[in-house]
mmCIF file with all atom_site columns, C-alpha atoms in Angstrom:
data_model
loop_
_atom_site.group_PDB
_atom_site.id
_atom_site.type_symbol
_atom_site.label_atom_id
_atom_site.label_alt_id
_atom_site.label_comp_id
_atom_site.label_asym_id
_atom_site.label_entity_id
_atom_site.label_seq_id
_atom_site.pdbx_PDB_ins_code
_atom_site.Cartn_x
_atom_site.Cartn_y
_atom_site.Cartn_z
_atom_site.occupancy
_atom_site.B_iso_or_equiv
_atom_site.pdbx_formal_charge
_atom_site.auth_seq_id
_atom_site.auth_comp_id
_atom_site.auth_asym_id
_atom_site.auth_atom_id
_atom_site.pdbx_PDB_model_num
ATOM 1  C CA . MET H 1 1  ? 95.953  87.277  105.704 1.00 43.00 ? 1  MET H CA 1
ATOM 2  C CA . PRO H 1 2  ? 96.861  89.781  103.001 1.00 43.00 ? 2  PRO H CA 1
ATOM 3  C CA . GLY H 1 3  ? 97.992  93.283  103.887 1.00 49.00 ? 3  GLY H CA 1
ATOM 4  C CA . ARG H 1 4  ? 99.639  93.867  107.217 1.00 51.00 ? 4  ARG H CA 1
ATOM 5  C CA . SER H 1 5  ? 101.625 90.928  108.611 1.00 57.00 ? 5  SER H CA 1
ATOM 6  C CA . PRO H 1 6  ? 100.194 89.336  111.780 1.00 61.00 ? 6  PRO H CA 1
ATOM 7  C CA . GLU H 1 7  ? 103.449 90.107  113.619 1.00 62.00 ? 7  GLU H CA 1
ATOM 8  C CA . SER H 1 8  ? 102.850 93.857  113.239 1.00 61.00 ? 8  SER H CA 1
ATOM 9  C CA . ALA H 1 9  ? 99.087  93.692  113.856 1.00 74.00 ? 9  ALA H CA 1
ATOM 10 C CA . PRO H 1 10 ? 97.388  94.309  117.211 1.00 90.00 ? 10 PRO H CA 1
ATOM 11 C CA . PRO H 1 11 ? 97.378  91.158  119.382 1.00 95.00 ? 11 PRO H CA 1
ATOM 12 C CA . LEU H 1 12 ? 93.710  90.255  118.823 1.00 95.00 ? 12 LEU H CA 1
ATOM 13 C CA . SER H 1 13 ? 93.900  90.333  115.038 1.00 93.00 ? 13 SER H CA 1
ATOM 14 C CA . ALA H 1 14 ? 97.331  88.674  115.110 1.00 94.00 ? 14 ALA H CA 1
ATOM 15 C CA . MET H 1 15 ? 95.951  85.798  117.206 1.00 96.00 ? 15 MET H CA 1
ATOM 16 C CA . ALA H 1 16 ? 92.979  85.401  114.859 1.00 95.00 ? 16 ALA H CA 1
ATOM 17 C CA . ALA H 1 17 ? 95.320  85.329  111.865 1.00 94.00 ? 17 ALA H CA 1
ATOM 18 C CA . TYR H 1 18 ? 97.544  82.701  113.510 1.00 96.00 ? 18 TYR H CA 1
ATOM 19 C CA . ILE H 1 19 ? 94.502  80.545  114.251 1.00 95.00 ? 19 ILE H CA 1
ATOM 20 C CA . ALA H 1 20 ? 93.260  80.971  110.676 1.00 93.00 ? 20 ALA H CA 1
ATOM 21 C CA . GLN H 1 21 ? 96.699  79.921  109.437 1.00 94.00 ? 21 GLN H CA 1
ATOM 22 C CA . ARG H 1 22 ? 96.773  77.048  111.976 1.00 94.00 ? 22 ARG H CA 1
ATOM 23 C CA . ASP H 1 23 ? 100.128 78.377  113.181 1.00 97.00 ? 23 ASP H CA 1
ATOM 24 C CA . THR H 1 24 ? 100.189 77.239  116.800 1.00 96.00 ? 24 THR H CA 1
ATOM 25 C CA . THR H 1 25 ? 103.845 78.151  117.236 1.00 97.00 ? 25 THR H CA 1
ATOM 26 C CA . LYS H 1 26 ? 103.216 81.829  116.496 1.00 97.00 ? 26 LYS H CA 1
ATOM 27 C CA . ALA H 1 27 ? 100.018 81.802  118.566 1.00 97.00 ? 27 ALA H CA 1
ATOM 28 C CA . LEU H 1 28 ? 101.907 80.421  121.564 1.00 97.00 ? 28 LEU H CA 1
ATOM 29 C CA . ARG H 1 29 ? 104.726 82.918  121.056 1.00 97.00 ? 29 ARG H CA 1
ATOM 30 C CA . LEU H 1 30 ? 102.174 85.724  121.108 1.00 97.00 ? 30 LEU H CA 1
ATOM 31 C CA . ILE H 1 31 ? 100.691 84.406  124.359 1.00 97.00 ? 31 ILE H CA 1
ATOM 32 C CA . ASP H 1 32 ? 104.184 84.127  125.830 1.00 98.00 ? 32 ASP H CA 1
ATOM 33 C CA . ARG H 1 33 ? 104.990 87.694  124.769 1.00 97.00 ? 33 ARG H CA 1
ATOM 34 C CA . LEU H 1 34 ? 101.774 89.029  126.296 1.00 97.00 ? 34 LEU H CA 1
ATOM 35 C CA . PHE H 1 35 ? 102.498 87.135  129.521 1.00 97.00 ? 35 PHE H CA 1
ATOM 36 C CA . SER H 1 36 ? 106.079 88.467  129.594 1.00 97.00 ? 36 SER H CA 1
ATOM 37 C CA . GLU H 1 37 ? 104.720 92.004  129.169 1.00 96.00 ? 37 GLU H CA 1
ATOM 38 C CA . GLY H 1 38 ? 102.506 91.475  132.208 1.00 97.00 ? 38 GLY H CA 1
ATOM 39 C CA . LYS H 1 39 ? 99.225  91.397  130.306 1.00 96.00 ? 39 LYS H CA 1
ATOM 40 C CA . ASP H 1 40 ? 96.245  89.730  131.957 1.00 97.00 ? 40 ASP H CA 1
ATOM 41 C CA . LEU H 1 41 ? 95.760  86.576  129.853 1.00 97.00 ? 41 LEU H CA 1
ATOM 42 C CA . GLY H 1 42 ? 92.229  86.076  131.192 1.00 97.00 ? 42 GLY H CA 1
ATOM 43 C CA . GLU H 1 43 ? 91.306  89.533  129.956 1.00 97.00 ? 43 GLU H CA 1
ATOM 44 C CA . PHE H 1 44 ? 92.995  88.817  126.627 1.00 97.00 ? 44 PHE H CA 1
ATOM 45 C CA . ALA H 1 45 ? 90.975  85.591  126.295 1.00 96.00 ? 45 ALA H CA 1
ATOM 46 C CA . ARG H 1 46 ? 87.701  87.440  127.011 1.00 96.00 ? 46 ARG H CA 1
ATOM 47 C CA . ASP H 1 47 ? 88.610  90.188  124.550 1.00 95.00 ? 47 ASP H CA 1
ATOM 48 C CA . PHE H 1 48 ? 89.555  87.578  121.953 1.00 96.00 ? 48 PHE H CA 1
ATOM 49 C CA . ILE H 1 49 ? 86.189  85.821  122.249 1.00 96.00 ? 49 ILE H CA 1
ATOM 50 C CA . GLU H 1 50 ? 84.482  89.199  121.801 1.00 94.00 ? 50 GLU H CA 1
ATOM 51 C CA . TYR H 1 51 ? 86.684  89.855  118.756 1.00 94.00 ? 51 TYR H CA 1
ATOM 52 C CA . LEU H 1 52 ? 85.675  86.486  117.265 1.00 96.00 ? 52 LEU H CA 1
ATOM 53 C CA . ARG H 1 53 ? 82.010  87.314  117.915 1.00 94.00 ? 53 ARG H CA 1
ATOM 54 C CA . ASP H 1 54 ? 82.484  90.548  115.982 1.00 92.00 ? 54 ASP H CA 1
ATOM 55 C CA . ILE H 1 55 ? 83.972  88.566  113.102 1.00 94.00 ? 55 ILE H CA 1
ATOM 56 C CA . LEU H 1 56 ? 81.027  86.162  113.251 1.00 95.00 ? 56 LEU H CA 1
ATOM 57 C CA . LEU H 1 57 ? 78.488  89.007  113.257 1.00 92.00 ? 57 LEU H CA 1
ATOM 58 C CA . LEU H 1 58 ? 80.263  90.564  110.297 1.00 92.00 ? 58 LEU H CA 1
ATOM 59 C CA . LYS H 1 59 ? 80.226  87.228  108.485 1.00 91.00 ? 59 LYS H CA 1
ATOM 60 C CA . ILE H 1 60 ? 76.468  86.976  109.035 1.00 92.00 ? 60 ILE H CA 1
ATOM 61 C CA . ASP H 1 61 ? 75.679  90.624  108.247 1.00 91.00 ? 61 ASP H CA 1
ATOM 62 C CA . LYS H 1 62 ? 78.183  92.747  106.305 1.00 88.00 ? 62 LYS H CA 1
ATOM 63 C CA . SER H 1 63 ? 76.369  95.948  107.364 1.00 89.00 ? 63 SER H CA 1
ATOM 64 C CA . PHE H 1 64 ? 77.517  95.254  110.944 1.00 87.00 ? 64 PHE H CA 1
ATOM 65 C CA . LEU H 1 65 ? 80.871  96.741  109.968 1.00 86.00 ? 65 LEU H CA 1
ATOM 66 C CA . ASP H 1 66 ? 79.275  100.148 109.348 1.00 86.00 ? 66 ASP H CA 1
ATOM 67 C CA . LYS H 1 67 ? 77.862  100.167 112.889 1.00 87.00 ? 67 LYS H CA 1
ATOM 68 C CA . MET H 1 68 ? 81.214  99.518  114.554 1.00 86.00 ? 68 MET H CA 1
ATOM 69 C CA . GLU H 1 69 ? 83.233  102.386 115.971 1.00 87.00 ? 69 GLU H CA 1
ATOM 70 C CA . LEU H 1 70 ? 86.655  101.247 114.779 1.00 86.00 ? 70 LEU H CA 1
ATOM 71 C CA . SER H 1 71 ? 89.504  102.682 112.782 1.00 87.00 ? 71 SER H CA 1
ATOM 72 C CA . PRO H 1 72 ? 89.461  101.959 109.047 1.00 87.00 ? 72 PRO H CA 1
ATOM 73 C CA . GLU H 1 73 ? 92.490  99.690  109.572 1.00 88.00 ? 73 GLU H CA 1
ATOM 74 C CA . SER H 1 74 ? 90.667  97.654  112.245 1.00 86.00 ? 74 SER H CA 1
ATOM 75 C CA . LYS H 1 75 ? 87.586  97.385  110.053 1.00 88.00 ? 75 LYS H CA 1
ATOM 76 C CA . ASP H 1 76 ? 89.773  96.177  107.194 1.00 89.00 ? 76 ASP H CA 1
ATOM 77 C CA . ALA H 1 77 ? 91.356  93.510  109.431 1.00 88.00 ? 77 ALA H CA 1
ATOM 78 C CA . LEU H 1 78 ? 87.934  92.295  110.597 1.00 90.00 ? 78 LEU H CA 1
ATOM 79 C CA . SER H 1 79 ? 86.684  92.177  107.031 1.00 91.00 ? 79 SER H CA 1
ATOM 80 C CA . ARG H 1 80 ? 89.692  90.130  105.869 1.00 91.00 ? 80 ARG H CA 1
ATOM 81 C CA . LEU H 1 81 ? 89.343  87.733  108.801 1.00 92.00 ? 81 LEU H CA 1
ATOM 82 C CA . SER H 1 82 ? 85.611  87.260  108.200 1.00 92.00 ? 82 SER H CA 1
ATOM 83 C CA . ALA H 1 83 ? 86.490  86.008  104.721 1.00 93.00 ? 83 ALA H CA 1
ATOM 84 C CA . VAL H 1 84 ? 88.947  83.450  106.123 1.00 93.00 ? 84 VAL H CA 1
ATOM 85 C CA . PHE H 1 85 ? 86.837  81.836  108.845 1.00 94.00 ? 85 PHE H CA 1
ATOM 86 C CA . SER H 1 86 ? 83.658  79.821  108.334 1.00 94.00 ? 86 SER H CA 1
ATOM 87 C CA . GLU H 1 87 ? 80.682  80.475  110.594 1.00 94.00 ? 87 GLU H CA 1
ATOM 88 C CA . GLN H 1 88 ? 81.014  76.928  111.938 1.00 95.00 ? 88 GLN H CA 1
ATOM 89 C CA . THR H 1 89 ? 84.669  77.418  112.845 1.00 94.00 ? 89 THR H CA 1
ATOM 90 C CA . LEU H 1 90 ? 83.968  80.698  114.631 1.00 95.00 ? 90 LEU H CA 1
ATOM 91 C CA . ILE H 1 91 ? 81.098  79.177  116.586 1.00 95.00 ? 91 ILE H CA 1
ATOM 92 C CA . ALA H 1 92 ? 83.209  76.180  117.557 1.00 94.00 ? 92 ALA H CA 1
ATOM 93 C CA . ILE H 1 93 ? 86.045  78.398  118.833 1.00 93.00 ? 93 ILE H CA 1
ATOM 94 C CA . ILE H 1 94 ? 83.694  80.699  120.733 1.00 94.00 ? 94 ILE H CA 1
ATOM 95 C CA . GLU H 1 95 ? 81.891  77.787  122.389 1.00 93.00 ? 95 GLU H CA 1
ATOM 96 C CA . GLU H 1 96 ? 85.091  76.071  123.561 1.00 84.00 ? 96 GLU H CA 1
#
């Protein structure tokens, strides 16, 4: 993912980038870090599915981005990720 490195990105976009890169080691390290910090992994999983749905909606309709109340940096991350994932891949991840 061009721009900001996944390591410095918020956890949701970092996880999406690791999945896009098929980097399971970094994805598992992120989960371990979140767990070590006392984060609720169930909540993270729910938030991640919602994040992937946003990417899917953006992939289907680019104007969706204008309707989202996010920082320009977050919108940029979603836009970059929507270019990396196929609709089929996003649907498969969300449904699992």
